[in-house]
XYZ file of C-alpha atoms in Angstrom:
758
model
C -22.849 47.528 13.521
C -21.776 43.822 13.301
C -22.532 41.281 15.865
C -19.713 41.078 18.521
C -20.711 37.313 19.162
C -20.396 36.265 15.755
C -17.209 37.715 15.030
C -16.245 36.356 18.207
C -17.438 32.689 17.295
C -16.383 32.580 13.677
C -12.745 31.585 13.503
C -13.324 28.832 15.788
C -16.334 27.770 14.361
C -14.922 27.765 10.868
C -11.895 25.671 12.190
C -13.762 23.116 13.639
C -15.707 22.421 10.563
C -12.917 22.539 8.630
C -11.165 19.900 10.775
C -14.480 18.025 11.499
C -14.723 17.808 7.543
C -11.431 16.638 6.940
C -11.462 13.794 9.393
C -14.762 12.599 8.084
C -13.702 12.166 4.235
C -10.123 10.974 5.503
C -11.464 8.104 7.180
C -13.847 7.371 4.354
C -10.661 6.090 2.388
C -9.259 3.413 4.509
C -13.170 2.429 5.574
C -13.942 1.636 1.974
C -10.766 0.496 0.939
C -11.100 -2.127 3.925
C -14.499 -3.083 1.781
C -13.161 -3.412 -1.791
C -9.746 -4.919 -0.789
C -11.008 -8.839 -0.243
C -12.849 -8.238 -3.922
C -9.168 -8.413 -5.004
C -7.231 -10.355 -2.715
C -5.894 -7.939 -0.569
C -3.610 -6.554 -3.185
C -1.537 -3.257 -2.021
C -2.523 -1.937 -5.464
C -6.159 -1.662 -4.298
C -4.706 0.876 -1.998
C -3.229 2.967 -4.641
C -5.656 2.877 -7.152
C -8.064 3.996 -4.443
C -5.890 7.039 -4.031
C -6.155 7.877 -7.300
C -10.096 7.468 -7.301
C -10.562 9.857 -3.980
C -7.814 12.723 -5.522
C -10.283 12.885 -8.500
C -13.018 13.115 -6.437
C -11.347 15.808 -4.251
C -10.479 17.400 -7.787
C -14.199 17.623 -8.465
C -14.973 18.853 -5.559
C -12.302 21.569 -5.592
C -14.049 22.405 -9.083
C -17.274 22.550 -8.039
C -16.282 24.399 -5.118
C -14.231 27.293 -7.757
C -17.329 27.453 -9.819
C -19.595 27.995 -6.706
C -17.421 31.045 -5.095
C -17.626 32.897 -8.289
C -21.257 33.700 -7.950
C -21.178 37.377 -5.968
C -24.296 36.545 -3.856
C -22.962 34.248 -0.668
C -26.311 33.480 0.271
C -26.909 32.376 -3.112
C -23.939 30.073 -2.417
C -24.631 29.012 0.921
C -28.404 28.025 -0.395
C -26.865 25.882 -3.731
C -24.197 24.156 -1.331
C -26.991 22.770 1.108
C -28.895 21.196 -1.768
C -25.554 19.514 -2.917
C -24.894 18.474 0.440
C -28.458 17.030 0.617
C -28.472 15.141 -2.514
C -25.093 13.236 -2.158
C -26.459 11.867 1.066
C -28.725 9.869 -1.551
C -25.992 7.370 -1.909
C -25.200 6.748 1.823
C -25.394 4.637 3.664
C -22.077 2.913 2.575
C -22.078 -0.084 0.354
C -20.215 -1.541 -2.116
C -22.203 -0.730 -5.687
C -23.047 -4.435 -7.545
C -23.564 -2.224 -10.854
C -20.432 -3.735 -12.266
C -20.719 -7.073 -11.404
C -18.270 -9.280 -10.514
C -14.061 -7.771 -10.060
C -12.472 -7.648 -13.411
C -9.259 -9.330 -12.761
C -7.758 -8.753 -16.258
C -8.512 -4.728 -15.571
C -9.251 -4.820 -11.763
C -7.803 -0.838 -11.435
C -10.753 0.169 -13.742
C -13.167 -2.086 -12.374
C -12.645 -0.320 -8.895
C -12.387 2.856 -10.259
C -15.649 2.653 -11.500
C -16.766 0.752 -8.086
C -15.929 3.951 -6.285
C -17.114 6.485 -8.351
C -20.975 4.897 -7.925
C -20.673 3.752 -4.379
C -18.788 6.771 -2.753
C -18.355 9.769 -5.316
C -21.180 12.053 -4.410
C -20.877 12.217 -0.566
C -16.626 12.474 -1.267
C -16.567 14.994 -3.623
C -19.951 17.120 -1.750
C -18.090 16.866 1.694
C -14.763 17.293 -0.168
C -15.757 21.023 -1.399
C -16.243 22.250 2.304
C -12.396 23.438 2.813
C -12.020 25.761 -0.284
C -15.434 26.633 0.091
C -15.227 27.343 3.710
C -12.162 29.658 3.427
C -13.408 31.355 0.191
C -16.777 32.430 2.653
C -14.035 33.276 5.277
C -12.234 35.698 2.598
C -15.553 37.427 2.592
C -16.679 37.528 6.424
C -15.410 41.018 7.336
C -12.864 40.435 9.522
C -9.814 41.966 10.065
C -7.885 38.760 9.349
C -9.890 37.736 6.136
C -7.317 38.730 3.851
C -5.090 35.653 4.264
C -7.702 32.536 5.361
C -4.536 29.842 4.494
C -3.859 28.855 8.022
C -7.424 27.602 8.626
C -5.785 25.016 5.764
C -3.604 23.732 8.487
C -6.542 23.150 10.315
C -8.259 21.003 7.616
C -5.272 19.492 7.441
C -4.805 18.555 10.603
C -8.180 16.632 10.418
C -6.898 14.748 7.365
C -4.149 13.169 9.942
C -6.231 12.552 12.892
C -9.034 10.904 10.765
C -6.482 9.067 9.258
C -4.664 7.710 11.785
C -7.811 7.195 13.875
C -8.747 4.392 11.360
C -6.432 1.921 11.977
C -5.918 2.430 15.672
C -9.492 2.805 16.804
C -11.856 3.179 14.245
C -10.990 -0.743 12.790
C -10.045 -2.533 16.375
C -12.866 -0.838 17.957
C -15.695 -0.868 15.366
C -17.515 -3.528 12.802
C -17.452 -2.332 9.592
C -21.768 -1.881 10.046
C -20.953 0.418 12.695
C -17.965 2.144 10.908
C -20.327 2.760 7.594
C -23.432 4.091 10.201
C -21.111 6.519 11.629
C -19.802 7.789 8.850
C -23.179 8.553 7.683
C -23.923 10.191 11.361
C -20.772 12.360 10.682
C -21.800 13.465 7.014
C -24.972 15.020 8.749
C -23.280 16.841 11.235
C -20.914 18.153 9.109
C -23.304 19.295 7.046
C -24.746 20.985 9.891
C -21.472 22.637 11.039
C -21.089 23.723 7.272
C -24.380 25.711 7.351
C -23.747 27.038 10.913
C -20.135 28.213 9.673
C -21.924 29.740 6.764
C -24.399 31.807 9.136
C -21.950 32.731 11.264
C -20.017 34.691 8.194
C -23.202 36.298 6.886
C -23.997 37.954 10.482
C -19.936 38.618 11.011
C -20.130 40.483 7.622
C -23.429 42.508 8.511
C -26.213 43.512 6.561
C -24.670 43.682 3.132
C -22.511 40.574 3.845
C -24.794 38.545 1.261
C -23.172 40.782 -1.898
C -19.732 40.494 -2.804
C -17.289 43.944 -1.549
C -16.262 45.810 -4.755
C -12.321 45.177 -4.770
C -9.178 44.778 -6.663
C -8.540 41.654 -8.131
C -5.315 40.396 -8.170
C -3.150 39.437 -11.708
C -4.146 36.267 -13.019
C -1.414 33.771 -12.634
C 0.787 33.328 -15.238
C 1.088 30.101 -16.824
C 4.301 29.226 -15.570
C 2.918 29.902 -12.171
C 0.032 27.191 -13.055
C 2.071 24.795 -14.273
C 4.455 25.282 -11.152
C 1.797 24.624 -8.663
C 1.116 21.594 -10.561
C 4.466 19.901 -10.335
C 4.743 20.823 -6.806
C 1.675 19.061 -6.219
C 2.330 16.202 -8.565
C 5.467 15.001 -7.232
C 4.753 14.531 -3.599
C 1.559 12.483 -4.469
C 3.288 9.928 -7.026
C 5.986 9.668 -4.078
C 3.166 8.671 -1.589
C 1.970 6.020 -3.545
C 5.863 4.866 -4.883
C 7.281 4.612 -0.713
C 3.929 2.915 0.238
C 4.359 0.333 -2.461
C 7.990 -0.203 -1.507
C 7.339 -0.880 1.630
C 4.259 -3.403 1.220
C 6.570 -4.955 -1.046
C 9.116 -5.415 1.874
C 6.903 -6.114 4.777
C 3.611 -6.551 3.101
C 0.086 -5.380 2.619
C -1.916 -3.786 5.856
C -3.722 -0.941 6.604
C -1.046 0.286 8.861
C 1.502 0.379 5.712
C -0.792 2.380 3.710
C -1.534 5.085 6.227
C 1.508 6.065 8.162
C 2.923 7.559 4.380
C -0.282 9.458 3.828
C 0.151 10.982 7.210
C 3.090 11.785 6.935
C 2.104 13.341 3.779
C -0.620 15.367 4.899
C 1.656 16.344 8.012
C 3.974 18.175 6.021
C 1.016 19.804 4.224
C 0.100 21.031 7.629
C 3.583 22.128 8.603
C 4.072 24.025 4.976
C 0.806 25.923 5.345
C 1.035 26.540 8.764
C 2.037 30.621 9.971
C 5.803 31.352 10.213
C 6.794 27.807 7.573
C 8.655 30.079 5.194
C 11.688 29.974 7.594
C 11.866 26.292 7.742
C 12.943 25.774 3.834
C 16.584 26.416 4.299
C 16.717 23.582 7.615
C 14.777 21.483 5.355
C 17.239 21.759 2.609
C 20.308 21.145 4.737
C 18.669 18.093 6.399
C 17.354 16.613 3.227
C 20.911 15.057 2.257
C 20.966 12.995 4.972
C 17.711 12.119 4.793
C 18.288 10.815 1.553
C 21.688 8.846 2.962
C 19.043 7.056 4.663
C 16.798 6.163 2.249
C 19.440 4.765 -0.285
C 21.177 2.790 2.397
C 18.095 1.142 2.846
C 18.505 -0.462 -0.532
C 21.525 -2.257 0.284
C 19.236 -3.725 3.231
C 16.304 -5.092 1.284
C 13.721 -7.562 2.665
C 14.722 -5.722 6.594
C 11.697 -4.057 8.278
C 12.706 -1.480 10.166
C 15.555 0.366 8.417
C 13.585 -0.181 5.085
C 10.424 1.591 6.383
C 12.415 4.050 8.460
C 14.914 5.148 6.045
C 12.331 5.739 3.143
C 10.225 7.196 5.396
C 12.572 9.980 6.470
C 13.434 10.524 2.784
C 10.076 10.764 1.593
C 9.197 12.915 4.598
C 11.665 15.524 3.785
C 11.151 15.654 -0.626
C 7.428 15.666 0.041
C 8.152 18.688 2.727
C 10.305 20.442 0.162
C 7.813 20.052 -2.618
C 4.490 21.267 -0.256
C 7.313 24.369 1.306
C 7.591 25.337 -2.598
C 4.253 25.483 -2.940
C 2.982 27.220 0.346
C 5.863 30.384 -0.969
C 4.075 30.439 -4.064
C 0.657 30.523 -3.127
C -1.578 33.645 -4.545
C -3.730 36.447 -2.774
C -7.314 35.459 -1.270
C -9.340 36.357 -3.904
C -7.325 33.341 -6.354
C -7.414 30.704 -3.521
C -10.119 28.534 -5.134
C -8.288 28.647 -8.750
C -4.774 27.730 -6.577
C -6.716 24.552 -4.734
C -8.262 23.505 -8.055
C -4.453 23.371 -9.504
C -3.134 21.600 -6.290
C -5.621 18.878 -6.488
C -5.187 18.451 -10.251
C -1.559 18.033 -9.531
C -2.228 15.488 -6.960
C -4.583 13.566 -9.379
C -1.900 13.345 -12.286
C 0.904 12.463 -9.677
C -1.272 9.635 -8.215
C -2.894 8.624 -11.714
C 1.018 8.206 -12.945
C 2.245 6.099 -10.113
C -0.855 4.007 -9.511
C -2.199 3.556 -12.657
C 0.565 4.593 -15.949
C 3.705 3.038 -14.132
C 2.276 -0.790 -13.341
C 1.947 -0.563 -17.384
C 5.042 0.739 -18.580
C 7.585 -0.524 -15.857
C 8.368 -3.698 -14.739
C 9.563 -2.621 -11.244
C 8.928 0.032 -8.939
C 10.961 2.343 -11.163
C 8.629 5.551 -10.950
C 9.644 5.969 -6.824
C 13.555 6.883 -7.815
C 12.019 9.158 -10.805
C 9.682 11.293 -8.424
C 12.202 11.400 -5.204
C 14.766 12.969 -8.192
C 11.988 15.200 -9.240
C 11.366 16.199 -5.784
C 14.903 17.489 -5.345
C 14.212 20.381 -7.920
C 11.684 21.770 -5.485
C 15.224 22.439 -3.148
C 15.155 26.033 -2.236
C 18.302 27.627 -4.026
C 20.545 29.558 -2.493
C 24.757 31.225 -2.526
C 27.060 27.981 -2.826
C 29.807 28.586 -0.260
C 32.225 26.554 -2.269
C 30.744 26.295 -5.914
C 34.578 25.151 -7.363
C 34.628 22.259 -4.692
C 30.375 21.297 -5.568
C 31.104 21.541 -9.107
C 33.843 19.242 -8.841
C 32.085 16.818 -6.202
C 28.797 16.737 -9.071
C 30.761 15.624 -11.774
C 32.745 13.688 -9.988
C 30.399 11.508 -8.679
C 28.050 11.676 -11.433
C 31.227 10.063 -14.112
C 31.875 7.478 -11.019
C 28.110 6.353 -11.316
C 27.867 6.273 -15.166
C 31.263 4.463 -15.728
C 30.007 1.942 -12.926
C 26.810 1.725 -14.683
C 28.135 1.323 -18.404
C 30.623 -1.205 -17.557
C 27.501 -3.046 -16.002
C 25.439 -2.732 -19.109
C 28.611 -3.848 -21.229
C 30.412 -6.375 -19.159
C 28.215 -7.570 -16.383
C 30.630 -9.973 -15.112
C 33.553 -6.818 -14.571
C 32.600 -5.920 -10.815
C 33.358 -9.732 -9.585
C 36.519 -9.679 -11.716
C 37.684 -6.161 -10.679
C 37.334 -6.347 -7.201
C 35.898 -9.964 -6.088
C 34.654 -9.715 -2.645
C 35.058 -5.979 -2.293
C 31.811 -4.953 -4.645
C 29.998 -3.768 -1.567
C 32.774 -1.781 -0.170
C 33.287 -0.053 -3.268
C 29.054 0.214 -3.912
C 29.239 2.062 -0.317
C 32.303 4.590 -1.194
C 30.553 5.096 -4.547
C 27.463 6.329 -2.402
C 29.163 8.228 -0.005
C 30.803 10.109 -2.707
C 27.693 10.910 -4.605
C 25.915 11.715 -1.168
C 29.146 14.171 -0.394
C 28.427 15.669 -3.821
C 24.743 16.143 -2.426
C 25.308 17.793 0.682
C 27.777 20.430 -1.087
C 25.451 21.007 -4.387
C 22.151 21.157 -1.837
C 22.005 24.806 -3.968
C 21.650 24.191 -7.149
C 18.301 21.569 -7.592
C 19.172 20.606 -11.176
C 22.857 19.137 -9.948
C 21.144 17.317 -7.099
C 18.475 15.786 -9.191
C 21.082 14.374 -11.800
C 22.674 12.860 -8.886
C 19.832 11.353 -7.652
C 18.717 9.359 -10.649
C 22.638 8.161 -11.062
C 22.746 6.820 -7.534
C 19.078 4.828 -8.341
C 20.732 3.736 -11.005
C 23.500 2.394 -9.548
C 21.519 0.115 -7.561
C 18.968 -0.872 -9.885
C 21.839 -2.291 -11.914
C 24.049 -3.750 -8.932
C 25.132 -7.214 -10.131
C 23.897 -10.712 -9.217
C 26.867 -13.181 -8.933
C 24.876 -16.088 -8.172
C 22.468 -16.186 -10.866
C 20.428 -13.867 -13.024
C 16.823 -12.614 -13.613
C 15.200 -14.348 -16.231
C 11.762 -12.729 -15.741
C 10.370 -10.043 -13.943
C 7.116 -8.923 -14.637
C 4.997 -6.358 -12.583
C 0.756 -6.505 -12.213
C -1.997 -5.037 -10.248
C -0.866 -7.515 -7.752
C 2.811 -7.267 -7.140
C 6.034 -7.625 -8.581
C 6.656 -11.142 -9.878
C 10.394 -12.453 -10.917
C 11.878 -15.342 -11.787
C 15.693 -15.845 -10.603
C 18.092 -18.777 -11.864
C 20.867 -19.655 -9.144
C 24.236 -21.018 -10.848
C 26.263 -23.906 -9.797
C 28.799 -22.535 -7.689
C 31.407 -24.806 -9.398
C 30.167 -24.274 -12.500
C 29.334 -20.202 -13.380
C 26.781 -19.944 -15.660
C 25.124 -23.236 -15.418
C 21.931 -22.916 -13.426
C 20.706 -25.466 -11.031
C 17.424 -23.927 -9.775
C 14.577 -21.243 -10.046
C 13.709 -19.050 -7.639
C 9.755 -17.661 -7.640
C 9.482 -14.197 -5.836
C 6.537 -12.386 -5.341
C 7.703 -8.744 -4.061
C 10.477 -9.588 -2.211
C 9.249 -12.655 -0.801
C 9.997 -16.458 -1.852
C 7.077 -18.177 -3.186
C 8.367 -21.264 -4.193
C 11.743 -23.041 -5.991
C 12.416 -25.869 -8.625
C 15.050 -27.658 -8.997
C 16.412 -27.934 -12.889
C 18.487 -30.868 -13.108
C 16.768 -33.424 -15.206
C 15.169 -36.388 -12.865
C 14.969 -33.690 -9.622
C 12.572 -31.092 -11.057
C 9.694 -32.894 -8.970
C 11.052 -32.538 -5.999
C 9.135 -30.346 -3.851
C 10.879 -27.393 -2.318
C 10.634 -24.591 0.123
C 7.187 -24.304 2.224
C 5.690 -27.583 0.202
C 9.339 -29.790 1.100
C 7.427 -33.489 2.503
C 9.550 -32.506 5.555
C 7.894 -29.268 6.522
C 4.823 -29.112 8.622
C 3.172 -28.107 5.640
C 3.846 -30.353 3.485
C 2.789 -32.834 6.420
C -0.499 -31.126 6.577
C -0.919 -32.151 3.119
C 0.459 -35.731 2.915
C -1.676 -36.292 6.360
C -5.386 -34.933 4.284
C -4.309 -37.226 1.385
C -3.238 -40.463 3.634
C -7.645 -40.009 4.626
C -8.242 -41.615 1.314
C -7.857 -42.058 -2.619
C -8.067 -40.263 -4.587
C -7.864 -37.309 -2.889
C -9.962 -34.268 -3.780
C -7.326 -31.153 -3.249
C -8.036 -27.266 -3.571
C -5.017 -25.251 -2.997
C -5.495 -21.036 -2.222
C -2.394 -19.865 -3.822
C -0.323 -21.363 -6.790
C 2.704 -19.617 -6.229
C 5.384 -21.817 -8.205
C 2.879 -24.595 -8.316
C 5.330 -27.583 -5.766
C 1.949 -28.567 -3.912
C 1.035 -30.249 -7.129
C 4.352 -32.768 -6.670
C 2.880 -33.903 -3.418
C -0.128 -35.304 -4.953
C -0.567 -38.854 -6.305
C -1.392 -39.530 -9.970
C -4.762 -39.855 -9.088
C -5.704 -37.282 -6.784
C -7.407 -33.949 -8.500
C -6.536 -30.914 -7.860
C -8.057 -27.630 -8.160
C -5.912 -23.863 -7.857
C -7.452 -20.740 -7.286
C -5.257 -18.040 -7.522
C -6.163 -14.374 -8.302
C -2.672 -12.953 -10.503
C -2.999 -14.002 -13.815
C 0.697 -13.693 -14.294
C 1.389 -16.366 -11.637
C -0.406 -18.557 -13.842
C 0.898 -17.913 -16.621
C 5.057 -18.674 -14.832
C 3.555 -21.501 -12.694
C 0.985 -23.490 -14.793
C 0.933 -22.360 -18.542
C 3.283 -23.947 -21.574
C 6.654 -22.554 -21.989
C 6.387 -20.670 -18.010
C 9.386 -20.868 -15.917
C 8.093 -23.765 -13.594
C 7.019 -26.766 -14.762
C 5.855 -28.589 -11.254
C 1.652 -28.411 -12.139
C 2.756 -29.469 -16.007
C 4.660 -32.401 -14.514
C 2.396 -33.598 -11.943
C -0.675 -32.395 -12.305
C -1.378 -31.570 -15.970
C -4.830 -32.021 -15.529
C -5.475 -29.382 -12.780
C -8.302 -26.975 -13.190
C -7.160 -23.541 -12.772
C -9.762 -20.879 -11.766
C -8.940 -17.318 -11.391
C -10.044 -14.921 -9.353
C -10.814 -14.316 -5.771
C -11.026 -17.679 -3.726
C -13.711 -17.085 -1.505
C -15.700 -15.709 -3.943
C -14.921 -18.258 -6.335
C -14.850 -20.931 -3.819
C -18.185 -20.315 -2.668
C -19.443 -21.563 -6.028
C -18.192 -25.246 -5.388
C -20.650 -27.723 -4.157
C -20.421 -28.453 -0.723
C -18.467 -31.114 0.549
C -16.128 -30.737 -3.153
C -13.081 -31.487 -1.492
C -10.946 -33.173 1.145
C -7.995 -31.076 1.850
C -8.149 -27.008 1.459
C -4.980 -25.630 1.877
C -4.765 -21.451 2.125
C -1.787 -20.528 1.117
C -2.769 -16.883 -0.720
C 0.033 -14.723 -0.334
C 0.850 -11.262 -1.837
C 4.041 -9.492 -0.630
C 4.110 -12.080 2.942
C 0.508 -10.794 3.666
C -2.194 -13.252 3.819
C -5.221 -10.831 2.797
C -7.452 -11.060 5.796
C -10.413 -11.653 4.247
C -9.133 -15.117 3.734
C -8.559 -15.240 7.302
C -11.741 -14.555 9.277
C -14.779 -16.518 10.909
C -17.355 -16.695 8.102
C -14.020 -17.523 5.750
C -13.268 -20.861 7.950
C -16.735 -21.676 7.959
C -16.625 -21.605 4.147
C -13.774 -23.654 3.748
C -14.931 -26.447 6.414
C -18.228 -26.035 4.385
C -16.745 -27.473 1.189
C -14.515 -30.288 2.759
C -16.338 -33.694 2.949
C -16.834 -35.567 6.178
C -13.584 -36.582 6.219
C -11.841 -33.481 5.159
C -9.200 -31.246 6.823
C -8.288 -27.417 6.025
C -5.038 -26.445 5.999
C -3.364 -22.985 6.902
C -0.048 -21.994 5.711
C 0.504 -19.145 8.895
C 3.941 -17.613 8.261
C 3.998 -14.119 8.205
C 6.867 -11.332 8.793
C 4.419 -8.989 10.047
C 1.879 -9.964 11.871
C 1.058 -12.881 14.464
C -1.434 -15.272 12.335
C -1.509 -18.061 14.581
C -3.508 -16.740 17.319
C -6.142 -15.389 15.029
C -6.234 -18.408 13.173
C -6.827 -20.537 16.660
C -9.455 -18.054 17.981
C -11.281 -18.371 14.541
C -11.269 -22.710 15.107
C -12.457 -21.779 18.644
C -15.566 -19.503 17.466
C -16.781 -22.463 15.311
C -15.689 -25.059 17.960
C -13.510 -27.653 15.558
C -10.071 -28.700 16.939
C -7.328 -27.193 15.134
C -3.487 -29.134 15.198
C -0.367 -26.354 14.711
C 3.301 -27.358 14.069
C 6.039 -24.876 13.394
C 8.954 -26.920 11.313
C 12.632 -26.038 11.746
C 14.590 -25.197 8.661
C 15.463 -27.999 6.409
C 18.811 -29.103 5.868
C 19.226 -28.093 2.177
C 22.730 -27.133 0.392
C 20.595 -24.299 -1.251
C 18.477 -23.371 1.796
C 20.399 -19.763 2.003
C 18.842 -18.601 -1.486
C 15.583 -18.966 -0.190
C 15.403 -18.438 3.392
C 15.244 -20.959 6.071
C 11.229 -21.937 5.007
C 10.460 -22.993 8.651
C 6.814 -23.153 7.809
C 3.716 -23.067 10.331
C 0.945 -24.730 9.687
C -2.546 -25.833 11.063
C -4.546 -28.361 10.656
C -8.240 -28.106 11.622
C -10.666 -31.042 10.595
C -14.008 -30.535 9.399
C -14.979 -32.605 12.865
C -13.624 -33.957 15.850
C -14.240 -37.471 14.369
C -11.588 -36.672 11.430
C -8.915 -36.754 14.046
C -8.492 -40.435 14.498
C -7.841 -40.819 11.031
C -5.087 -38.525 11.134
C -1.668 -40.332 10.849
C -0.305 -38.227 14.079
C 1.546 -41.801 15.210
C 4.264 -40.485 12.623
C 3.620 -36.726 12.809
C 6.142 -35.814 15.644
C 6.135 -32.262 16.602
C 1.964 -31.830 16.343
C 0.198 -30.291 18.942
C -3.570 -29.369 19.827
C -3.682 -25.259 19.488
C -5.514 -23.517 22.314
C -6.701 -20.227 21.313
C -6.062 -16.785 23.730
C -8.586 -14.767 24.448
C -9.868 -11.955 22.437
C -12.413 -11.515 19.643
C -12.490 -13.519 16.793
C -11.666 -12.329 13.067
C -14.830 -11.661 11.135
C -15.712 -9.760 7.723
C -17.349 -7.193 10.159
C -14.059 -7.251 12.684
C -10.557 -7.148 11.553
C -7.758 -6.163 14.538
C -4.640 -5.263 12.321
C -2.949 -3.432 15.148
C -3.274 -6.756 17.629
C -1.531 -8.863 15.171
C 1.336 -6.401 14.705
C 1.708 -5.942 18.452
C 1.552 -9.529 18.799
C 4.435 -9.913 15.977
C 6.447 -7.718 18.608
C 5.927 -9.606 21.997
C 5.230 -13.064 21.141
C 2.111 -14.881 20.528
C 0.070 -15.981 23.271
C -1.509 -19.162 22.257
C -0.815 -22.483 24.254
C 0.074 -25.878 22.817
C -0.772 -29.525 24.020
C 1.306 -31.971 22.473
C -0.892 -34.746 20.715
């Protein structure tokens, strides 16, 4: 007779263990990415490369679980897994391994993958084996519902969802990184205890003979085509989540919140697809899909606007991923093939993630993998009966022909649209998209047609005409997408008047191309902006001035300096150096104004720490990536480093313009904690005839002197608009504590610092 207590406790204990283990492993990814991101300059690609590693570690755990579950003796399985959990714990506490030396900026992704493998590979893989192992053990528990343990997968994915969202909303704001690491170590041991308790409950529930597998009929092995289907249905959402993360980060900036939300939605689709009764959702999801895709495509016409871009892309991504995971759930095998199924699901995730995060940046110069994955997701639409087959076919042919004709004309004759429709080009584009979307809705029962139509729509989008100028350079690196756009003279089409550098979707500099005007600093570094004034104020303290610039951009700051001044530039992206400082680069500021400047490639904090104390008179912190200052450059320890490297008459200048985060209050808190004064000014948009091409450039800048004794030396009498800034209450950012939600919230409702005019 089976013990009734064990039978009552088994389902709840298994669900609790799966929930906790999933929450544990999915909190590790943002936690450890938070530790490694500063080493690679805060690039959003750090998250994507980390995703690939954790998917590969998950696959390793699933392979191990699959092999272990093949043992007939359940007691032996439990004993071996307990030993593996104990051995993996030897890698704790969490820390970034120094086995591979400093970061390799030419091959940052490979360096990061190696560091992650040594630092957290063992405990993550051991913990990730919990989900398939416990479900396999539950299938042998002797319970009436043991034949279908897949509903426990929903508990596991719910834990993943909660653990992931808890990091940016609770864990990161409340705990420092050391406390987070300690908490994760205790959580690991707690989950290990729960795993052993669940195993014991399964053995007791199965009765005296529960240690041996029962002889039962084995289901037929899945056909190769079915395994390939599992791979595809898992690979496409994996590529999609990385594509949408990068696309949104390129618009809004790189912050943990924008990393976590797409992954949380990805996990939510897993929870929904593998819950009981989910098979009824497929027709509804297929019907809603065209409208979600309409939002996504429409967001491309509103590039640079965070809310429509984020909502449109997340809606399209969610429906696309849900369709794939519903298809995956419908095709799942019998319980005795469970670990094999999870192996192929995990392998598909690794393949999709690797293609998006590692292969695509080498092959593409833009985020083309994202529309390709969206088109592939359409192949998993549920097939059905067409109500109007002839109308659907006609709509598909018409939309396809229209899209291909527009793309072909754009390639053959780039000026055709301007001559044909003039100012109505935008309306024509919208009409084409509505035609395409009508075709999508009518053909939603034909997945292959929908996939082709999606590709056609994106082809038209990516080939839209630039009437104001042309892109002369587009380069993609680990740190973002770098473009140089040449703007034409409105009165003389085809004649360039200036060039703009954009990193992702943010302007990082511009330069006039007319002879005699190339040395005039434009955008943020124009002498009339707050940032330009701050740099000139520091240079007024003595000659020659020793200047350190963190973040090269187009190099406009070089032309604020005098010939005798000495400039050292710290830049993490080799592609930026090629465009702005190399012979034959697109911008000439550096070559014309500071040809002898010293260029240091690497993370600014790591490289600056190697410089002698007091080596610089002015340190300018202007390191952007998609309009987001890497948080590790704006901590108490970072500011202390900057001040230590300035001379006794030196100043630190912070460029604090940011679209997503309220950084002014955060910077003021740093000065407060270090007991140094701070001056602040936001410059109004300067009046320039071409300012509309590169934004208003109303830069916000902060001056932090080495000590109060420097203040009387600054030419404040000729610097109207500058004020002393008083920091609001609250804990200052540090290497151990960064509160991103606070900065996001304050950006929405307004900052709470106070200004006192000088």
